[in-house]
């Protein structure tokens, strides 16, 4: 199995000139693995490790994180696709994986780019019925503007239906205070280049805006020519499952797999915000992704 100490950094320019950095490891055909919300390129190191014996894995940082440049005022789904396209071109890749918000990006890329041959997405953030799930964004933006990242994170967890059941019985102010203490502890231990929760918090605005932009547009994916693997967990986000079911009906070539016992974060490394993550869960997903990407190659 490839050692992740062999990760090599690189970068490309997106269409608007923004630098998009990535980490690369492995050998074989190129696969681009795109991280989700409140994550960075390093959030899928376990998945990269599981694929690296058979594939050259590219792990880009989406804008606002790590090796990549900042968001611009006109950031939208097209910007995300252009960033992904730049990495695909650099890698010579026709295979891509995405999770949650980046799953939606990968599907939009498959719809608009001719180069993608196979894509795998884990619980893509496509809302089937057009419900915007955007009422929280104005409060989130106000809290970020006030420098209250902890409160904004609680707001986004409610807005994106990520809050555990216990959050419903605890006051928001208490939850924000607990979150702030956890962030301060992480800040004290972090190096200057570490991607902390405080740094990631403001990026959630763009994830919410992306969900709103693509909501209710599942039917547009009828034109996707790539083979698509639709993945999810039995304990995943319930409001995303109708979109996944609708995609299965409209995509010309797709396969659906639901993993018993896995949740929305199961494709990602364990972290402070992914406490249920595990190497076992990642490996279960990797087995299916490896088989799908390797078929008839």
PDB file of C-alpha atoms in Angstrom:
ATOM      1  CA  UNK A   1       0.000   0.000   0.000  1.00  0.00           C
ATOM      2  CA  UNK A   2       1.306   3.449  -0.921  1.00  0.00           C
ATOM      3  CA  UNK A   3       2.733   5.483   1.947  1.00  0.00           C
ATOM      4  CA  UNK A   4       1.100   8.896   2.263  1.00  0.00           C
ATOM      5  CA  UNK A   5       4.495  10.356   3.064  1.00  0.00           C
ATOM      6  CA  UNK A   6       4.869  10.153  -0.717  1.00  0.00           C
ATOM      7  CA  UNK A   7       2.250  12.861  -1.257  1.00  0.00           C
ATOM      8  CA  UNK A   8       3.604  15.468  -3.659  1.00  0.00           C
ATOM      9  CA  UNK A   9       2.231  19.011  -3.892  1.00  0.00           C
ATOM     10  CA  UNK A  10       1.422  20.720  -7.166  1.00  0.00           C
ATOM     11  CA  UNK A  11      -0.776  23.484  -8.535  1.00  0.00           C
ATOM     12  CA  UNK A  12      -2.567  24.655 -11.667  1.00  0.00           C
ATOM     13  CA  UNK A  13      -4.311  27.860 -12.697  1.00  0.00           C
ATOM     14  CA  UNK A  14      -8.057  27.894 -13.096  1.00  0.00           C
ATOM     15  CA  UNK A  15      -9.675  29.820 -15.941  1.00  0.00           C
ATOM     16  CA  UNK A  16      -9.835  33.061 -13.937  1.00  0.00           C
ATOM     17  CA  UNK A  17      -6.175  32.817 -12.940  1.00  0.00           C
ATOM     18  CA  UNK A  18      -6.745  31.536  -9.395  1.00  0.00           C
ATOM     19  CA  UNK A  19      -4.202  28.959  -8.239  1.00  0.00           C
ATOM     20  CA  UNK A  20      -5.667  25.567  -7.381  1.00  0.00           C
ATOM     21  CA  UNK A  21      -3.277  23.449  -5.339  1.00  0.00           C
ATOM     22  CA  UNK A  22      -3.387  19.701  -4.966  1.00  0.00           C
ATOM     23  CA  UNK A  23      -1.633  16.714  -3.423  1.00  0.00           C
ATOM     24  CA  UNK A  24      -0.779  13.713  -5.569  1.00  0.00           C
ATOM     25  CA  UNK A  25       0.041  10.094  -4.722  1.00  0.00           C
ATOM     26  CA  UNK A  26      -0.124   6.607  -6.212  1.00  0.00           C
ATOM     27  CA  UNK A  27       0.354   5.012  -9.590  1.00  0.00           C
ATOM     28  CA  UNK A  28      -1.832   4.186 -12.577  1.00  0.00           C
ATOM     29  CA  UNK A  29      -4.738   6.033 -14.245  1.00  0.00           C
ATOM     30  CA  UNK A  30      -5.517   9.402 -12.693  1.00  0.00           C
ATOM     31  CA  UNK A  31      -8.467   9.928 -10.345  1.00  0.00           C
ATOM     32  CA  UNK A  32      -9.394  13.346  -8.941  1.00  0.00           C
ATOM     33  CA  UNK A  33     -10.926  13.170  -5.449  1.00  0.00           C
ATOM     34  CA  UNK A  34     -12.760  16.355  -4.488  1.00  0.00           C
ATOM     35  CA  UNK A  35     -13.479  17.088  -0.824  1.00  0.00           C
ATOM     36  CA  UNK A  36     -16.737  18.321   0.678  1.00  0.00           C
ATOM     37  CA  UNK A  37     -17.815  21.058   3.086  1.00  0.00           C
ATOM     38  CA  UNK A  38     -15.694  21.922   6.152  1.00  0.00           C
ATOM     39  CA  UNK A  39     -12.921  19.807   4.617  1.00  0.00           C
ATOM     40  CA  UNK A  40      -9.699  20.203   2.678  1.00  0.00           C
ATOM     41  CA  UNK A  41      -7.652  18.047   0.328  1.00  0.00           C
ATOM     42  CA  UNK A  42      -6.179  16.183   3.307  1.00  0.00           C
ATOM     43  CA  UNK A  43      -9.645  15.059   4.432  1.00  0.00           C
ATOM     44  CA  UNK A  44      -9.514  12.132   2.005  1.00  0.00           C
ATOM     45  CA  UNK A  45      -6.035  10.804   2.702  1.00  0.00           C
ATOM     46  CA  UNK A  46      -7.426   7.418   3.782  1.00  0.00           C
ATOM     47  CA  UNK A  47      -9.388   7.103   0.542  1.00  0.00           C
ATOM     48  CA  UNK A  48      -6.299   8.145  -1.427  1.00  0.00           C
ATOM     49  CA  UNK A  49      -4.283   5.500   0.377  1.00  0.00           C
ATOM     50  CA  UNK A  50      -6.897   2.851  -0.396  1.00  0.00           C
ATOM     51  CA  UNK A  51      -6.837   3.725  -4.125  1.00  0.00           C
ATOM     52  CA  UNK A  52      -3.167   4.591  -4.601  1.00  0.00           C
ATOM     53  CA  UNK A  53      -1.907   1.118  -5.505  1.00  0.00           C
ATOM     54  CA  UNK A  54      -4.123   1.144  -8.610  1.00  0.00           C
ATOM     55  CA  UNK A  55      -4.573   4.838  -9.407  1.00  0.00           C
ATOM     56  CA  UNK A  56      -2.696   8.126  -9.336  1.00  0.00           C
ATOM     57  CA  UNK A  57      -4.870  10.097  -6.914  1.00  0.00           C
ATOM     58  CA  UNK A  58      -5.108  13.893  -7.097  1.00  0.00           C
ATOM     59  CA  UNK A  59      -6.485  15.641  -3.990  1.00  0.00           C
ATOM     60  CA  UNK A  60      -7.217  19.305  -4.810  1.00  0.00           C
ATOM     61  CA  UNK A  61      -7.911  21.963  -2.212  1.00  0.00           C
ATOM     62  CA  UNK A  62     -11.084  23.752  -3.239  1.00  0.00           C
ATOM     63  CA  UNK A  63     -10.907  27.555  -3.053  1.00  0.00           C
ATOM     64  CA  UNK A  64     -10.407  29.120   0.322  1.00  0.00           C
ATOM     65  CA  UNK A  65      -8.483  26.144   1.697  1.00  0.00           C
ATOM     66  CA  UNK A  66      -4.891  25.078   2.011  1.00  0.00           C
ATOM     67  CA  UNK A  67      -2.913  25.282  -1.218  1.00  0.00           C
ATOM     68  CA  UNK A  68      -5.585  27.076  -3.261  1.00  0.00           C
ATOM     69  CA  UNK A  69      -6.471  30.720  -3.779  1.00  0.00           C
ATOM     70  CA  UNK A  70      -9.488  32.594  -2.377  1.00  0.00           C
ATOM     71  CA  UNK A  71     -13.098  32.741  -3.472  1.00  0.00           C
ATOM     72  CA  UNK A  72     -14.076  35.675  -5.664  1.00  0.00           C
ATOM     73  CA  UNK A  73     -17.247  37.745  -5.424  1.00  0.00           C
ATOM     74  CA  UNK A  74     -18.866  35.973  -8.398  1.00  0.00           C
ATOM     75  CA  UNK A  75     -18.109  32.441  -7.208  1.00  0.00           C
ATOM     76  CA  UNK A  76     -20.662  29.885  -8.453  1.00  0.00           C
ATOM     77  CA  UNK A  77     -21.033  26.293  -9.610  1.00  0.00           C
ATOM     78  CA  UNK A  78     -19.363  27.149 -12.906  1.00  0.00           C
ATOM     79  CA  UNK A  79     -16.295  28.407 -11.017  1.00  0.00           C
ATOM     80  CA  UNK A  80     -16.073  25.107  -9.157  1.00  0.00           C
ATOM     81  CA  UNK A  81     -16.333  23.166 -12.419  1.00  0.00           C
ATOM     82  CA  UNK A  82     -13.587  25.284 -13.984  1.00  0.00           C
ATOM     83  CA  UNK A  83     -11.339  24.614 -10.986  1.00  0.00           C
ATOM     84  CA  UNK A  84     -11.964  20.880 -11.283  1.00  0.00           C
ATOM     85  CA  UNK A  85     -11.441  21.031 -15.046  1.00  0.00           C
ATOM     86  CA  UNK A  86      -7.999  22.570 -14.551  1.00  0.00           C
ATOM     87  CA  UNK A  87      -6.942  19.676 -12.305  1.00  0.00           C
ATOM     88  CA  UNK A  88      -8.477  17.074 -14.627  1.00  0.00           C
ATOM     89  CA  UNK A  89      -6.501  18.545 -17.527  1.00  0.00           C
ATOM     90  CA  UNK A  90      -3.268  18.611 -15.530  1.00  0.00           C
ATOM     91  CA  UNK A  91      -3.784  15.001 -14.424  1.00  0.00           C
ATOM     92  CA  UNK A  92      -5.046  13.713 -17.762  1.00  0.00           C
ATOM     93  CA  UNK A  93      -7.928  12.286 -15.724  1.00  0.00           C
ATOM     94  CA  UNK A  94     -11.255  10.954 -16.941  1.00  0.00           C
ATOM     95  CA  UNK A  95     -12.302   9.713 -13.484  1.00  0.00           C
ATOM     96  CA  UNK A  96     -13.532  11.794 -10.530  1.00  0.00           C
ATOM     97  CA  UNK A  97     -15.006  11.294  -7.077  1.00  0.00           C
ATOM     98  CA  UNK A  98     -16.905  13.857  -5.016  1.00  0.00           C
ATOM     99  CA  UNK A  99     -18.770  13.973  -1.710  1.00  0.00           C
ATOM    100  CA  UNK A 100     -21.696  16.156  -0.646  1.00  0.00           C
ATOM    101  CA  UNK A 101     -21.203  19.635  -2.203  1.00  0.00           C
ATOM    102  CA  UNK A 102     -18.310  18.381  -4.297  1.00  0.00           C
ATOM    103  CA  UNK A 103     -20.464  15.452  -5.412  1.00  0.00           C
ATOM    104  CA  UNK A 104     -22.788  18.031  -6.933  1.00  0.00           C
ATOM    105  CA  UNK A 105     -19.786  19.737  -8.536  1.00  0.00           C
ATOM    106  CA  UNK A 106     -18.535  16.467 -10.029  1.00  0.00           C
ATOM    107  CA  UNK A 107     -21.985  15.728 -11.466  1.00  0.00           C
ATOM    108  CA  UNK A 108     -22.210  19.243 -12.920  1.00  0.00           C
ATOM    109  CA  UNK A 109     -18.769  18.710 -14.462  1.00  0.00           C
ATOM    110  CA  UNK A 110     -19.943  15.410 -15.941  1.00  0.00           C
ATOM    111  CA  UNK A 111     -22.924  17.257 -17.428  1.00  0.00           C
ATOM    112  CA  UNK A 112     -20.866  20.066 -18.960  1.00  0.00           C
ATOM    113  CA  UNK A 113     -17.439  18.569 -19.720  1.00  0.00           C
ATOM    114  CA  UNK A 114     -16.856  15.907 -22.381  1.00  0.00           C
ATOM    115  CA  UNK A 115     -13.707  14.531 -20.739  1.00  0.00           C
ATOM    116  CA  UNK A 116     -15.185  12.654 -17.782  1.00  0.00           C
ATOM    117  CA  UNK A 117     -15.762   8.959 -18.449  1.00  0.00           C
ATOM    118  CA  UNK A 118     -16.751   7.714 -14.988  1.00  0.00           C
ATOM    119  CA  UNK A 119     -17.737   9.596 -11.835  1.00  0.00           C
ATOM    120  CA  UNK A 120     -18.529   8.341  -8.336  1.00  0.00           C
ATOM    121  CA  UNK A 121     -20.407  10.578  -5.890  1.00  0.00           C
ATOM    122  CA  UNK A 122     -21.150  10.035  -2.212  1.00  0.00           C
ATOM    123  CA  UNK A 123     -24.386  11.702  -1.042  1.00  0.00           C
ATOM    124  CA  UNK A 124     -24.227  14.548  -3.586  1.00  0.00           C
ATOM    125  CA  UNK A 125     -25.795  17.781  -2.299  1.00  0.00           C
ATOM    126  CA  UNK A 126     -28.513  18.029  -4.928  1.00  0.00           C
ATOM    127  CA  UNK A 127     -31.948  18.874  -3.563  1.00  0.00           C
ATOM    128  CA  UNK A 128     -34.565  17.300  -5.811  1.00  0.00           C
ATOM    129  CA  UNK A 129     -37.646  19.383  -5.023  1.00  0.00           C
ATOM    130  CA  UNK A 130     -36.133  22.833  -5.402  1.00  0.00           C
ATOM    131  CA  UNK A 131     -36.381  23.583  -1.681  1.00  0.00           C
ATOM    132  CA  UNK A 132     -33.581  26.110  -1.306  1.00  0.00           C
ATOM    133  CA  UNK A 133     -32.432  25.312   2.246  1.00  0.00           C
ATOM    134  CA  UNK A 134     -31.132  28.872   2.242  1.00  0.00           C
ATOM    135  CA  UNK A 135     -33.001  30.604   5.060  1.00  0.00           C
ATOM    136  CA  UNK A 136     -29.964  30.194   7.329  1.00  0.00           C
ATOM    137  CA  UNK A 137     -27.507  31.902   4.994  1.00  0.00           C
ATOM    138  CA  UNK A 138     -28.290  35.493   5.964  1.00  0.00           C
ATOM    139  CA  UNK A 139     -27.869  34.731   9.667  1.00  0.00           C
ATOM    140  CA  UNK A 140     -24.674  32.798   8.925  1.00  0.00           C
ATOM    141  CA  UNK A 141     -23.218  35.685   6.908  1.00  0.00           C
ATOM    142  CA  UNK A 142     -24.060  38.180   9.659  1.00  0.00           C
ATOM    143  CA  UNK A 143     -22.353  36.037  12.314  1.00  0.00           C
ATOM    144  CA  UNK A 144     -19.248  35.614  10.139  1.00  0.00           C
ATOM    145  CA  UNK A 145     -19.147  39.382   9.548  1.00  0.00           C
ATOM    146  CA  UNK A 146     -19.238  39.864  13.326  1.00  0.00           C
ATOM    147  CA  UNK A 147     -16.312  37.453  13.725  1.00  0.00           C
ATOM    148  CA  UNK A 148     -18.472  34.913  15.524  1.00  0.00           C
ATOM    149  CA  UNK A 149     -17.375  31.826  13.597  1.00  0.00           C
ATOM    150  CA  UNK A 150     -18.561  29.411  16.287  1.00  0.00           C
ATOM    151  CA  UNK A 151     -22.120  30.756  16.195  1.00  0.00           C
ATOM    152  CA  UNK A 152     -22.063  30.682  12.385  1.00  0.00           C
ATOM    153  CA  UNK A 153     -21.031  27.029  12.430  1.00  0.00           C
ATOM    154  CA  UNK A 154     -23.971  26.171  14.675  1.00  0.00           C
ATOM    155  CA  UNK A 155     -26.268  28.097  12.317  1.00  0.00           C
ATOM    156  CA  UNK A 156     -24.972  26.145   9.316  1.00  0.00           C
ATOM    157  CA  UNK A 157     -25.360  22.807  11.094  1.00  0.00           C
ATOM    158  CA  UNK A 158     -29.022  23.585  11.712  1.00  0.00           C
ATOM    159  CA  UNK A 159     -29.478  24.935   8.190  1.00  0.00           C
ATOM    160  CA  UNK A 160     -27.870  21.954   6.481  1.00  0.00           C
ATOM    161  CA  UNK A 161     -29.619  19.462   8.791  1.00  0.00           C
ATOM    162  CA  UNK A 162     -26.284  18.264  10.187  1.00  0.00           C
ATOM    163  CA  UNK A 163     -27.085  18.943  13.842  1.00  0.00           C
ATOM    164  CA  UNK A 164     -27.307  15.837  16.058  1.00  0.00           C
ATOM    165  CA  UNK A 165     -30.453  15.268  18.104  1.00  0.00           C
ATOM    166  CA  UNK A 166     -28.930  16.661  21.307  1.00  0.00           C
ATOM    167  CA  UNK A 167     -28.558  20.063  19.615  1.00  0.00           C
ATOM    168  CA  UNK A 168     -32.345  20.376  19.660  1.00  0.00           C
ATOM    169  CA  UNK A 169     -32.463  20.497  23.454  1.00  0.00           C
ATOM    170  CA  UNK A 170     -29.441  22.710  24.124  1.00  0.00           C
ATOM    171  CA  UNK A 171     -29.499  26.526  23.759  1.00  0.00           C
ATOM    172  CA  UNK A 172     -27.660  27.901  20.729  1.00  0.00           C
ATOM    173  CA  UNK A 173     -25.596  30.171  22.934  1.00  0.00           C
ATOM    174  CA  UNK A 174     -24.293  27.194  24.912  1.00  0.00           C
ATOM    175  CA  UNK A 175     -23.528  25.245  21.740  1.00  0.00           C
ATOM    176  CA  UNK A 176     -21.640  28.223  20.310  1.00  0.00           C
ATOM    177  CA  UNK A 177     -19.643  28.579  23.537  1.00  0.00           C
ATOM    178  CA  UNK A 178     -18.691  24.895  23.499  1.00  0.00           C
ATOM    179  CA  UNK A 179     -17.712  25.155  19.837  1.00  0.00           C
ATOM    180  CA  UNK A 180     -15.618  28.268  20.495  1.00  0.00           C
ATOM    181  CA  UNK A 181     -13.689  26.504  23.261  1.00  0.00           C
ATOM    182  CA  UNK A 182     -13.002  23.548  20.985  1.00  0.00           C
ATOM    183  CA  UNK A 183     -11.797  25.899  18.252  1.00  0.00           C
ATOM    184  CA  UNK A 184      -9.524  27.771  20.666  1.00  0.00           C
ATOM    185  CA  UNK A 185      -7.987  24.468  21.743  1.00  0.00           C
ATOM    186  CA  UNK A 186      -7.394  23.531  18.102  1.00  0.00           C
ATOM    187  CA  UNK A 187      -5.939  26.993  17.360  1.00  0.00           C
ATOM    188  CA  UNK A 188      -3.394  26.649  20.175  1.00  0.00           C
ATOM    189  CA  UNK A 189      -2.116  23.339  18.783  1.00  0.00           C
ATOM    190  CA  UNK A 190      -2.208  24.300  15.107  1.00  0.00           C
ATOM    191  CA  UNK A 191       0.770  25.264  13.010  1.00  0.00           C
ATOM    192  CA  UNK A 192       0.641  28.314  10.715  1.00  0.00           C
ATOM    193  CA  UNK A 193      -0.296  26.201   7.676  1.00  0.00           C
ATOM    194  CA  UNK A 194      -2.808  23.905   9.393  1.00  0.00           C
ATOM    195  CA  UNK A 195      -6.364  24.122   8.084  1.00  0.00           C
ATOM    196  CA  UNK A 196      -8.416  24.683  11.222  1.00  0.00           C
ATOM    197  CA  UNK A 197     -12.160  24.818  11.812  1.00  0.00           C
ATOM    198  CA  UNK A 198     -11.870  28.592  12.258  1.00  0.00           C
ATOM    199  CA  UNK A 199     -10.307  28.925   8.810  1.00  0.00           C
ATOM    200  CA  UNK A 200     -12.830  26.573   7.216  1.00  0.00           C
ATOM    201  CA  UNK A 201     -15.918  28.157   8.783  1.00  0.00           C
ATOM    202  CA  UNK A 202     -16.390  31.056   6.328  1.00  0.00           C
ATOM    203  CA  UNK A 203     -16.202  28.706   3.325  1.00  0.00           C
ATOM    204  CA  UNK A 204     -19.556  27.188   4.283  1.00  0.00           C
ATOM    205  CA  UNK A 205     -21.317  30.220   2.776  1.00  0.00           C
ATOM    206  CA  UNK A 206     -20.313  29.031  -0.685  1.00  0.00           C
ATOM    207  CA  UNK A 207     -21.496  25.479   0.035  1.00  0.00           C
ATOM    208  CA  UNK A 208     -24.933  26.782   0.969  1.00  0.00           C
ATOM    209  CA  UNK A 209     -25.036  29.020  -2.091  1.00  0.00           C
ATOM    210  CA  UNK A 210     -24.076  26.061  -4.290  1.00  0.00           C
ATOM    211  CA  UNK A 211     -26.949  23.959  -2.925  1.00  0.00           C
ATOM    212  CA  UNK A 212     -29.366  26.806  -3.626  1.00  0.00           C
ATOM    213  CA  UNK A 213     -28.021  27.315  -7.164  1.00  0.00           C
ATOM    214  CA  UNK A 214     -28.404  23.651  -8.135  1.00  0.00           C
ATOM    215  CA  UNK A 215     -31.637  22.916  -6.259  1.00  0.00           C
ATOM    216  CA  UNK A 216     -34.500  21.544  -8.337  1.00  0.00           C
ATOM    217  CA  UNK A 217     -32.336  20.923 -11.414  1.00  0.00           C
ATOM    218  CA  UNK A 218     -31.967  17.145 -11.247  1.00  0.00           C
ATOM    219  CA  UNK A 219     -33.714  16.695 -14.600  1.00  0.00           C
ATOM    220  CA  UNK A 220     -30.849  18.530 -16.335  1.00  0.00           C
ATOM    221  CA  UNK A 221     -28.576  15.562 -15.627  1.00  0.00           C
ATOM    222  CA  UNK A 222     -30.378  13.468 -18.248  1.00  0.00           C
ATOM    223  CA  UNK A 223     -27.651  14.578 -20.648  1.00  0.00           C
ATOM    224  CA  UNK A 224     -24.736  13.161 -18.617  1.00  0.00           C
ATOM    225  CA  UNK A 225     -22.795  10.717 -20.798  1.00  0.00           C
ATOM    226  CA  UNK A 226     -20.426   9.443 -18.107  1.00  0.00           C
ATOM    227  CA  UNK A 227     -21.103   6.279 -16.136  1.00  0.00           C
ATOM    228  CA  UNK A 228     -22.152   7.316 -12.616  1.00  0.00           C
ATOM    229  CA  UNK A 229     -21.847   5.474  -9.307  1.00  0.00           C
ATOM    230  CA  UNK A 230     -24.324   6.909  -6.782  1.00  0.00           C
ATOM    231  CA  UNK A 231     -23.263   6.132  -3.216  1.00  0.00           C
ATOM    232  CA  UNK A 232     -24.864   6.839   0.144  1.00  0.00           C
ATOM    233  CA  UNK A 233     -25.255   5.574   3.675  1.00  0.00           C
ATOM    234  CA  UNK A 234     -28.313   4.257   5.490  1.00  0.00           C
ATOM    235  CA  UNK A 235     -27.592   6.842   8.203  1.00  0.00           C
ATOM    236  CA  UNK A 236     -26.884   9.655   5.726  1.00  0.00           C
ATOM    237  CA  UNK A 237     -28.673  12.989   5.319  1.00  0.00           C
ATOM    238  CA  UNK A 238     -32.339  12.235   4.716  1.00  0.00           C
ATOM    239  CA  UNK A 239     -33.030  15.439   2.781  1.00  0.00           C
ATOM    240  CA  UNK A 240     -30.461  14.424   0.128  1.00  0.00           C
ATOM    241  CA  UNK A 241     -31.825  10.932  -0.522  1.00  0.00           C
ATOM    242  CA  UNK A 242     -34.752  12.071  -2.755  1.00  0.00           C
ATOM    243  CA  UNK A 243     -32.218  13.804  -5.006  1.00  0.00           C
ATOM    244  CA  UNK A 244     -30.134  10.652  -5.220  1.00  0.00           C
ATOM    245  CA  UNK A 245     -33.214   8.599  -6.058  1.00  0.00           C
ATOM    246  CA  UNK A 246     -34.241  11.127  -8.724  1.00  0.00           C
ATOM    247  CA  UNK A 247     -30.746  11.057 -10.230  1.00  0.00           C
ATOM    248  CA  UNK A 248     -30.928   7.275 -10.499  1.00  0.00           C
ATOM    249  CA  UNK A 249     -34.036   7.677 -12.646  1.00  0.00           C
ATOM    250  CA  UNK A 250     -32.742  10.378 -14.980  1.00  0.00           C
ATOM    251  CA  UNK A 251     -29.080   9.468 -15.476  1.00  0.00           C
ATOM    252  CA  UNK A 252     -28.604   7.391 -18.652  1.00  0.00           C
ATOM    253  CA  UNK A 253     -26.061   5.067 -17.004  1.00  0.00           C
ATOM    254  CA  UNK A 254     -25.925   4.791 -13.230  1.00  0.00           C
ATOM    255  CA  UNK A 255     -25.626   2.312 -10.391  1.00  0.00           C
ATOM    256  CA  UNK A 256     -26.788   2.896  -6.815  1.00  0.00           C
ATOM    257  CA  UNK A 257     -25.151   1.498  -3.669  1.00  0.00           C
ATOM    258  CA  UNK A 258     -26.325   2.239  -0.138  1.00  0.00           C
ATOM    259  CA  UNK A 259     -23.967   1.198   2.651  1.00  0.00           C
ATOM    260  CA  UNK A 260     -25.679  -0.119   5.752  1.00  0.00           C
ATOM    261  CA  UNK A 261     -24.676   1.812   8.867  1.00  0.00           C
ATOM    262  CA  UNK A 262     -22.647   4.531   7.127  1.00  0.00           C
ATOM    263  CA  UNK A 263     -23.416   8.237   7.469  1.00  0.00           C
ATOM    264  CA  UNK A 264     -22.774  11.423   5.495  1.00  0.00           C
ATOM    265  CA  UNK A 265     -19.129  11.695   6.541  1.00  0.00           C
ATOM    266  CA  UNK A 266     -18.131   8.084   5.989  1.00  0.00           C
ATOM    267  CA  UNK A 267     -15.977   8.645   2.897  1.00  0.00           C
ATOM    268  CA  UNK A 268     -13.798  11.150   4.783  1.00  0.00           C
ATOM    269  CA  UNK A 269     -11.071  10.772   7.384  1.00  0.00           C
ATOM    270  CA  UNK A 270     -12.011  10.959  11.074  1.00  0.00           C
ATOM    271  CA  UNK A 271     -11.731  14.553  12.330  1.00  0.00           C
ATOM    272  CA  UNK A 272     -13.112  16.886  15.018  1.00  0.00           C
ATOM    273  CA  UNK A 273     -16.235  17.386  12.903  1.00  0.00           C
ATOM    274  CA  UNK A 274     -16.369  13.802  11.621  1.00  0.00           C
ATOM    275  CA  UNK A 275     -16.184  11.891  14.881  1.00  0.00           C
ATOM    276  CA  UNK A 276     -17.983   8.857  13.443  1.00  0.00           C
ATOM    277  CA  UNK A 277     -15.485   8.500  10.592  1.00  0.00           C
ATOM    278  CA  UNK A 278     -13.315   5.389  10.442  1.00  0.00           C
ATOM    279  CA  UNK A 279     -10.788   3.630   8.243  1.00  0.00           C
ATOM    280  CA  UNK A 280     -13.176   0.692   7.977  1.00  0.00           C
ATOM    281  CA  UNK A 281     -15.942   2.893   6.543  1.00  0.00           C
ATOM    282  CA  UNK A 282     -13.543   4.484   4.039  1.00  0.00           C
ATOM    283  CA  UNK A 283     -12.304   1.074   2.946  1.00  0.00           C
ATOM    284  CA  UNK A 284     -15.849  -0.189   2.352  1.00  0.00           C
ATOM    285  CA  UNK A 285     -16.454   2.747   0.041  1.00  0.00           C
ATOM    286  CA  UNK A 286     -13.031   2.432  -1.592  1.00  0.00           C
ATOM    287  CA  UNK A 287     -13.697  -1.186  -2.583  1.00  0.00           C
ATOM    288  CA  UNK A 288     -16.697  -0.124  -4.670  1.00  0.00           C
ATOM    289  CA  UNK A 289     -15.007   2.976  -6.094  1.00  0.00           C
ATOM    290  CA  UNK A 290     -11.894   1.006  -7.078  1.00  0.00           C
ATOM    291  CA  UNK A 291     -13.991  -1.657  -8.805  1.00  0.00           C
ATOM    292  CA  UNK A 292     -16.098   0.941 -10.618  1.00  0.00           C
ATOM    293  CA  UNK A 293     -13.157   3.003 -11.839  1.00  0.00           C
ATOM    294  CA  UNK A 294     -11.167  -0.070 -12.805  1.00  0.00           C
ATOM    295  CA  UNK A 295     -13.885  -1.788 -14.799  1.00  0.00           C
ATOM    296  CA  UNK A 296     -12.933  -2.426 -18.436  1.00  0.00           C
ATOM    297  CA  UNK A 297     -10.099   0.030 -18.331  1.00  0.00           C
TER     298      UNK A 297
END
